[in-house]
Short mmCIF file of C-alpha atoms in Angstrom, two decimals:
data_model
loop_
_atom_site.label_atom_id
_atom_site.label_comp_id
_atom_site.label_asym_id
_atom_site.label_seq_id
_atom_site.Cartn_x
_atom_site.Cartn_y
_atom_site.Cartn_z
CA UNK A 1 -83.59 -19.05 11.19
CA UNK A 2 -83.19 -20.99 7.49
CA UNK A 3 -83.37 -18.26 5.03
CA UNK A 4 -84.61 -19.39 0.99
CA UNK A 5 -83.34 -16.99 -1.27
CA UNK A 6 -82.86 -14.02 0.68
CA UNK A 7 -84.96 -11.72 -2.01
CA UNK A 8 -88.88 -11.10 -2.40
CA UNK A 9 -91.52 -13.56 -3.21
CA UNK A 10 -92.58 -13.79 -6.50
CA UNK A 11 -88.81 -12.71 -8.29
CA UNK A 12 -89.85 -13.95 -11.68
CA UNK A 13 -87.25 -12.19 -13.58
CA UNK A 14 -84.27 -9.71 -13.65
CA UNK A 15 -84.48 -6.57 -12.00
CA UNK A 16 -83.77 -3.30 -13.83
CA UNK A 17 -80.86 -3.06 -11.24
CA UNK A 18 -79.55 -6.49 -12.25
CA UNK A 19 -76.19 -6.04 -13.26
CA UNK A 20 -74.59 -7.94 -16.62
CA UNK A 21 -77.70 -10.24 -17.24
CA UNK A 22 -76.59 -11.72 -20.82
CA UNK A 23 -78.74 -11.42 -23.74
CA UNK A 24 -76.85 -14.57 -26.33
CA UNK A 25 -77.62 -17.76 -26.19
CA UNK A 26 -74.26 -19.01 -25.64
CA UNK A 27 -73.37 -17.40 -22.94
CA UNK A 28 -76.72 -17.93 -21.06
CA UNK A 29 -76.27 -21.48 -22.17
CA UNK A 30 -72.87 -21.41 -20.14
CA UNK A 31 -74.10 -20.12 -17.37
CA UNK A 32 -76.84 -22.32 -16.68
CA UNK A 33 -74.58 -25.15 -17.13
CA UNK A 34 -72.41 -23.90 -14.33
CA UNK A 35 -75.01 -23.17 -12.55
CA UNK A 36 -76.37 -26.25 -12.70
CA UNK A 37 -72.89 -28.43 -12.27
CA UNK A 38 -72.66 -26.65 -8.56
CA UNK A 39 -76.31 -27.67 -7.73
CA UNK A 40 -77.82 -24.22 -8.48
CA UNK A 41 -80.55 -25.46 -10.73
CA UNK A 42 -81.57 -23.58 -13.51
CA UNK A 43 -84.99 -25.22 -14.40
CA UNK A 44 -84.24 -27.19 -18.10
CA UNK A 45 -80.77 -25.44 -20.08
CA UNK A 46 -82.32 -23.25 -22.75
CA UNK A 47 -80.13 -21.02 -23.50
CA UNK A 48 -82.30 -18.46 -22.42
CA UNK A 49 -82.77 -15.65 -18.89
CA UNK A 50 -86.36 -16.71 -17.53
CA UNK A 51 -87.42 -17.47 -13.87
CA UNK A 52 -85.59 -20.33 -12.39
CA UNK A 53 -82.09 -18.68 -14.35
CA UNK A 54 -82.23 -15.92 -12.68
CA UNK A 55 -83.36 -17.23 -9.38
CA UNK A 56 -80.21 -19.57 -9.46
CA UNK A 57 -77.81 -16.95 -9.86
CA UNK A 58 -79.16 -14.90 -7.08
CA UNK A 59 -78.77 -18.19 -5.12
CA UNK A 60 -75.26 -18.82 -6.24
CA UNK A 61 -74.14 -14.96 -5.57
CA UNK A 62 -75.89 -15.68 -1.83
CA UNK A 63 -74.19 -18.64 -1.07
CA UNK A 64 -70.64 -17.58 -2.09
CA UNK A 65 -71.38 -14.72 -0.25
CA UNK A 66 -71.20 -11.84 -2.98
CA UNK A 67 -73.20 -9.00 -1.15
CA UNK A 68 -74.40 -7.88 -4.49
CA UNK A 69 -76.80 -10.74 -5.07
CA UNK A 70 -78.03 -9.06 -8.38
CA UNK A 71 -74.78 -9.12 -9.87
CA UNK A 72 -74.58 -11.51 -12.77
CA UNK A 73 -70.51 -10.27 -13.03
CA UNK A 74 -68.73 -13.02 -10.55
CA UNK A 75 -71.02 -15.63 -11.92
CA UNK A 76 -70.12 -15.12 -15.69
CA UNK A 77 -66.76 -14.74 -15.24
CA UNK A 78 -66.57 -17.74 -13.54
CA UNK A 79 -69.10 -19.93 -15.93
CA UNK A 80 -66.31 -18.35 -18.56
CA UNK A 81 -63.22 -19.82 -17.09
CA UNK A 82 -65.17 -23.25 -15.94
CA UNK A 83 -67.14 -24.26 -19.34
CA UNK A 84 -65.44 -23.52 -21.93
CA UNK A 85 -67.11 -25.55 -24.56
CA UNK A 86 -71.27 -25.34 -24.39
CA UNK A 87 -72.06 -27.87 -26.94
CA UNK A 88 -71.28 -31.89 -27.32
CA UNK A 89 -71.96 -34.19 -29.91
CA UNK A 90 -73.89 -37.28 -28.60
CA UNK A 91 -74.50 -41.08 -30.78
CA UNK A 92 -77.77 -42.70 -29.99
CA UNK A 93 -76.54 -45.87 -28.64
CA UNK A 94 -78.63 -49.46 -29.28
CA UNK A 95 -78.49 -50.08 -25.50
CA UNK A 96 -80.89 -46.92 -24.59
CA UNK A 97 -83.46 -48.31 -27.11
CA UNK A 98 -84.20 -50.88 -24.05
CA UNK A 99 -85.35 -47.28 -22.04
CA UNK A 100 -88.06 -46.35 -25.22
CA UNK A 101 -91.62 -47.70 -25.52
CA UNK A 102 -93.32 -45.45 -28.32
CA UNK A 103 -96.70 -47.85 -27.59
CA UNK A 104 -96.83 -46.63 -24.01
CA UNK A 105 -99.93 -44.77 -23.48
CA UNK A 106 -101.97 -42.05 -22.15
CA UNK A 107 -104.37 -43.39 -19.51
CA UNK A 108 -103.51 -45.21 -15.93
CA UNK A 109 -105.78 -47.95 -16.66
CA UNK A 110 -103.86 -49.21 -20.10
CA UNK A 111 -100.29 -48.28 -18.65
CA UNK A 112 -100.96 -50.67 -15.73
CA UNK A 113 -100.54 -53.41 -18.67
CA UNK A 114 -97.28 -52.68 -19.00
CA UNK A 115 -93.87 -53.57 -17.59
CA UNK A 116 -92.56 -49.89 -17.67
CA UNK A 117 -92.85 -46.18 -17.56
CA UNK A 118 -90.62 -45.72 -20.82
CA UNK A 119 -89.56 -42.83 -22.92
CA UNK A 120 -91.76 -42.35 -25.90
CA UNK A 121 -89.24 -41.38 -27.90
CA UNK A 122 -85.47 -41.32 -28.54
CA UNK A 123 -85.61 -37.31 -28.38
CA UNK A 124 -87.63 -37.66 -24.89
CA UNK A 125 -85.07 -39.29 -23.50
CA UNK A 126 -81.98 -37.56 -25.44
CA UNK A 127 -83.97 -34.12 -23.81
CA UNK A 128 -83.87 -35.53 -20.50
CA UNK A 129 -80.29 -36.81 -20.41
CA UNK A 130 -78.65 -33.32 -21.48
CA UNK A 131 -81.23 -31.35 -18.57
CA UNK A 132 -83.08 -29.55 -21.67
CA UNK A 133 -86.12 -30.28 -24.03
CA UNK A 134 -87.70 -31.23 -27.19
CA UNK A 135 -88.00 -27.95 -28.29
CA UNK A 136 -83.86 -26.95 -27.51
CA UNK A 137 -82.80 -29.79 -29.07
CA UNK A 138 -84.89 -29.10 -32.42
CA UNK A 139 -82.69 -25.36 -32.27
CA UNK A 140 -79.46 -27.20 -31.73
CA UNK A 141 -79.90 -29.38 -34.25
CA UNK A 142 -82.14 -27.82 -37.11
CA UNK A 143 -80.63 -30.24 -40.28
CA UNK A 144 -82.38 -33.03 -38.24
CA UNK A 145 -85.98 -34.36 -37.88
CA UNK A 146 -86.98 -34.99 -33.96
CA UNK A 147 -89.37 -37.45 -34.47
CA UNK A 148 -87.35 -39.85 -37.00
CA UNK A 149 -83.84 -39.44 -34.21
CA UNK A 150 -82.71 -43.61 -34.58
CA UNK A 151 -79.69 -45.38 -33.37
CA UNK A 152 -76.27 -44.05 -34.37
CA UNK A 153 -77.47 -40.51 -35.35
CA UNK A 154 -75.37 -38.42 -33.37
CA UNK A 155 -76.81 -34.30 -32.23
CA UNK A 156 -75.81 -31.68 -30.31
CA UNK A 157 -76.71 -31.22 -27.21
CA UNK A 158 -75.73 -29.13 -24.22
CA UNK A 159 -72.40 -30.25 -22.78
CA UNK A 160 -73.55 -31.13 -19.43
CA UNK A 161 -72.97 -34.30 -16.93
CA UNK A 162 -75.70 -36.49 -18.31
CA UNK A 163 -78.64 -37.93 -16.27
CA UNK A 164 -78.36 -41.51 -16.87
CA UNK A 165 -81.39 -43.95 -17.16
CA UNK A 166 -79.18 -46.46 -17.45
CA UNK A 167 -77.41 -46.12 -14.15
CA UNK A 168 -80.82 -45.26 -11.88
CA UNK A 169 -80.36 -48.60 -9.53
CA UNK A 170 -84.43 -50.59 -9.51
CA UNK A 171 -85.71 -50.57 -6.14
CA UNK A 172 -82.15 -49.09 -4.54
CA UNK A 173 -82.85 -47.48 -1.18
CA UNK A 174 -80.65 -44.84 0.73
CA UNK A 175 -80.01 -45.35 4.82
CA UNK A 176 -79.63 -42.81 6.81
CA UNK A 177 -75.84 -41.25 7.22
CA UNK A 178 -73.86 -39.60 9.49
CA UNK A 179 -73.15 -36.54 7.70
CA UNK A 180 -76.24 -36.20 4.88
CA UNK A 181 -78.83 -37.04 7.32
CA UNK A 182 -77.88 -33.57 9.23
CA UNK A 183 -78.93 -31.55 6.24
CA UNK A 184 -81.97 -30.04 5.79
CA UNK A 185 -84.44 -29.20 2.99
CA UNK A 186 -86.47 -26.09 2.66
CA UNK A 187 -89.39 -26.11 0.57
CA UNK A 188 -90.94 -22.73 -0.06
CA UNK A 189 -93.69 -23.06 -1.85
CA UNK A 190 -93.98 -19.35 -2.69
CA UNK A 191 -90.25 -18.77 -4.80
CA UNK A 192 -90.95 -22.78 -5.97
CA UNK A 193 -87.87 -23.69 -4.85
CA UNK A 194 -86.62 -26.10 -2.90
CA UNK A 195 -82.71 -25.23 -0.94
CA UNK A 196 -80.97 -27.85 0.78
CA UNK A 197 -78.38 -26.45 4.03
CA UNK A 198 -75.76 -28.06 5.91
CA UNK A 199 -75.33 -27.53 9.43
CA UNK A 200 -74.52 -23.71 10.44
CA UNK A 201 -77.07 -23.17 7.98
CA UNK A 202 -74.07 -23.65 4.96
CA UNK A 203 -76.13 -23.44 1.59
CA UNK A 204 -75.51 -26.27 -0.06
CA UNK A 205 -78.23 -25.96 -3.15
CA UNK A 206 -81.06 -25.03 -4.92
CA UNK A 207 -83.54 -26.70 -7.21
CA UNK A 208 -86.58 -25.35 -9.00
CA UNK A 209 -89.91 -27.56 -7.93
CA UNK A 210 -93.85 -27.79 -8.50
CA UNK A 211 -95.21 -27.86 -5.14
CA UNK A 212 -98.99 -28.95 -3.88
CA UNK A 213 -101.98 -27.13 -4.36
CA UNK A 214 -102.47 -24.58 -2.03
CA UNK A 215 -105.28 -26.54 -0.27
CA UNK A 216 -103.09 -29.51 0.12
CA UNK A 217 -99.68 -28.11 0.94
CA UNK A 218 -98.04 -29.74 4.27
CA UNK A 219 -97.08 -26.68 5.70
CA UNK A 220 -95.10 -27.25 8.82
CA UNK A 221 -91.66 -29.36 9.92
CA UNK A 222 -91.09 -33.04 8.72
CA UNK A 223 -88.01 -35.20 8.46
CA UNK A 224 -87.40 -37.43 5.48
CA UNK A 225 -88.64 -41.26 6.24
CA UNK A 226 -87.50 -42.93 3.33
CA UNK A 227 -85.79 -42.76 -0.07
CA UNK A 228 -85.94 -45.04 -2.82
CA UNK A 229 -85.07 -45.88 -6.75
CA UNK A 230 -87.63 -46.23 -9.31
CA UNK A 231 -90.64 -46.72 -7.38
CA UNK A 232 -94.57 -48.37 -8.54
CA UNK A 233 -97.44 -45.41 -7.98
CA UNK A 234 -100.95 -45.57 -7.17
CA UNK A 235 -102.51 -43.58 -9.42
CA UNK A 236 -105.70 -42.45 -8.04
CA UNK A 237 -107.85 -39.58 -9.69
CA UNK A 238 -110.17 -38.69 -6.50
CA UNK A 239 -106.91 -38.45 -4.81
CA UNK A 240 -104.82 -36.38 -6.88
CA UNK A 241 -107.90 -34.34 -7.32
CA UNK A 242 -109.28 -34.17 -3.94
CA UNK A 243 -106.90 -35.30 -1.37
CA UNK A 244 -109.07 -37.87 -0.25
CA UNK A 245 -108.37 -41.60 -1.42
CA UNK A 246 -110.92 -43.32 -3.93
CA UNK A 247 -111.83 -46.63 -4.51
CA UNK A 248 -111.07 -47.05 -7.82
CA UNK A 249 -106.91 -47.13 -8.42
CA UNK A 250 -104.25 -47.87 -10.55
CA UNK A 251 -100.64 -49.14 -9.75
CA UNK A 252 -98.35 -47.78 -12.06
CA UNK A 253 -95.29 -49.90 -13.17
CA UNK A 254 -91.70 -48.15 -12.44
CA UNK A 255 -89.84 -45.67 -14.94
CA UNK A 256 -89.05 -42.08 -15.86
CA UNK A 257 -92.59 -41.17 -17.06
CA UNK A 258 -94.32 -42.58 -13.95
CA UNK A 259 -96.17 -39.85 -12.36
CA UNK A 260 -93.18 -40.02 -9.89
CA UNK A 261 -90.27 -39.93 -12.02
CA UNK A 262 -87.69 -41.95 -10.89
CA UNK A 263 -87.03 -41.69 -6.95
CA UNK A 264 -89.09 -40.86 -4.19
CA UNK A 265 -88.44 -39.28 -0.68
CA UNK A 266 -91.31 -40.17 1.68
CA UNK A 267 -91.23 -37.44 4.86
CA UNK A 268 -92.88 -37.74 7.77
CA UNK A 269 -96.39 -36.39 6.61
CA UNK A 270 -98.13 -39.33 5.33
CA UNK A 271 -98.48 -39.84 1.97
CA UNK A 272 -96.21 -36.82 0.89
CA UNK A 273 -92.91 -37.30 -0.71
CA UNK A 274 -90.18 -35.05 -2.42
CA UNK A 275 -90.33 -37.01 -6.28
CA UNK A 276 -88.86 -36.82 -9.70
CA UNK A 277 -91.96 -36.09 -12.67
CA UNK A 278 -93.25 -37.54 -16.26
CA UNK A 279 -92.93 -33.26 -17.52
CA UNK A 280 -89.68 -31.91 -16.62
CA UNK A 281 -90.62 -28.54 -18.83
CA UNK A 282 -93.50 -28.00 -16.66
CA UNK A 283 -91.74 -27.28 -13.19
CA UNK A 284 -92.12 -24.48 -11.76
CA UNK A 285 -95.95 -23.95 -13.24
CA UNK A 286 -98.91 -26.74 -12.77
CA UNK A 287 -99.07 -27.84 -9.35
CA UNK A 288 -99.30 -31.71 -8.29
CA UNK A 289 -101.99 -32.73 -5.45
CA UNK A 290 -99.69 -32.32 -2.33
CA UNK A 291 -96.74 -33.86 -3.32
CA UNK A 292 -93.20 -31.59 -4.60
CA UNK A 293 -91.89 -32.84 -8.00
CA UNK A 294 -88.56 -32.05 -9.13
CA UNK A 295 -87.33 -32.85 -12.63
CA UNK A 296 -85.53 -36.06 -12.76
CA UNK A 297 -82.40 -34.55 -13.48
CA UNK A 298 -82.21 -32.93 -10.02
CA UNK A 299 -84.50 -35.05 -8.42
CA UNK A 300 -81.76 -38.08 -8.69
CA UNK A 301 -79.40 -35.91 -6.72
CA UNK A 302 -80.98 -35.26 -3.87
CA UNK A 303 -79.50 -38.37 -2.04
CA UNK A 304 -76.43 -36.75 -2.06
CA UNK A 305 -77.59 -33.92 -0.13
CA UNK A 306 -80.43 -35.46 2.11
CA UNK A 307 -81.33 -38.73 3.77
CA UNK A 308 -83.60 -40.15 6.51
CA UNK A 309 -83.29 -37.99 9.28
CA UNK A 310 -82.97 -34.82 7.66
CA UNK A 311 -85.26 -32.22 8.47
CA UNK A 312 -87.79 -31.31 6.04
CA UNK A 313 -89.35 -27.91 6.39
CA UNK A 314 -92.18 -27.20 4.20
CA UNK A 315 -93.58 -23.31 3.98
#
């Protein structure tokens, strides 16, 4: 039997038995940075112990089989010897301007009008890119107004393998494969998280999600039907609302603040797909119609771990 987490529903936070949990924001910033780099996703790198932190490092002590799963000890010592540097310096490049669209607006019915799902702003996207957000940057880098960020200021951010806009292929699909299409994704609604395994049950990783509403969660087996880059979405209120389709619709043009994010994995339950989001802070908290949204940052990954043909068990 596939096993998520291994602890009790509802761990929100460090036990009084957890062993070594940090308390500066340096060396929580490590950790979640190692944490994340072995696909142990920490929800958005803060610098600080809350939910999806603490989750990951329970998941990381359970898959490297340390029988002490509350003991933050192996994990440190290893973020320690692994990340040695937590910050980076990063320029605001010309070519990401292409990526911003401060005009883009609010409501489905005016964002139809335009060619993209852009970044508002260069800090949006300079948030997204380091796996953090507005408001960790702003620490990082107090000498600097947010809102006036323009090309060739340079700020710190956290020194983490970048998610790329640039590099998200339009309209790229993934086949099926020999050896990622035997993985399988558990999606437990409950912990919001979703853990990928290989065959023998191997855990592979973990990522914090926003499932469905209760009413419209898929519970039950799927497999993963498709997988593709940067897709349109039909935004429909009734729907998202109600689970039942209106008549009146909008179809929303491609990029990282579409509804979607950037990818989407279509299972086997129709209209229900595994998808990146517009609100990477909120994860974990407001719930989507029936759908499972990962920030984009992990969200991109997953066809690395999963194609068409995996299994796709939903709980």
């Amino acid at each position: 039997m596939l096993l998520t987490l291994g602890v009790h529903a509802q761990d929100t936070g460090p036990k009084e038995d957890a062993t070594g949990v940090p308390k500066d924001q340096g060396t929580i910033l490590q950790l979640q940075i190692f944490l994340d780099k072995h696909l142990f996703g920490p929800g958005k790198l803060d610098g600080a112990v809350g939910e999806f932190t603490y989750k990951a490092v329970v998941n990381y002590n359970y898959a490297t089989g340390h029988r002490d799963i509350y003991n933050w000890q192996h994990v440190l010592a290893a973020a320690a010897k692994e990340v040695p540097v937590m910050y980076a310096s990063f320029k605001i490049r010309p070519d990401l301007m292409q990526h911003i669209n401060p005009e883009l607006p609010e409501k489905p019915e005016e964002q139809v009008k335009f060619p993209a799902m852009a970044y508002r702003s260069i800090v949006e996207l300079v948030a997204e890119r380091f796996h953090t957000d507005e408001t960790f940057l702003a620490k990082l880098n107090p000498d600097k107004k947010m809102e006036s960020l323009k090309v060739g200021d340079s700020v710190v951010v956290p020194n983490i393998r970048s998610f790329r806009i640039e590099e998200v292929k339009p309209l790229a699909s993934y086949k099926a494969d020999p050896v990622l299409s035997k993985n399988t994704i558990v999606i437990d609604t409950t912990e919001r998280i979703a853990v990928v395994y290989g065959p023998g049950e191997k855990f592979l990783a973990a990522f914090p999600i926003t499932p469905g509403k209760p009413e419209f969660i898929p519970v039950g087996n799927w497999s993963v039907k498709t997988i593709l880059n940067t897709p349109t979405f039909r935004y429909d209120k009734q729907f998202l609302e109600a689970g039942v389709r209106g008549e009146e619709a909008y179809q929303l043009p491609p990029g990282p603040n579409s509804p979607v994010g950037i990818i989407w994995c279509g299972i086997s339950k129709s209209g229900i797909g595994l998808h990146g989001t517009a609100s990477p802070r909120t994860i974990g908290r407001s719930r989507s119609a029936g759908c499972v949204r990962f920030a984009n940052w992990d969200a991109i990954r997953l066809p690395t771990l999963i194609r068409p043909g995996s299994p796709v068990i939903v709980r």
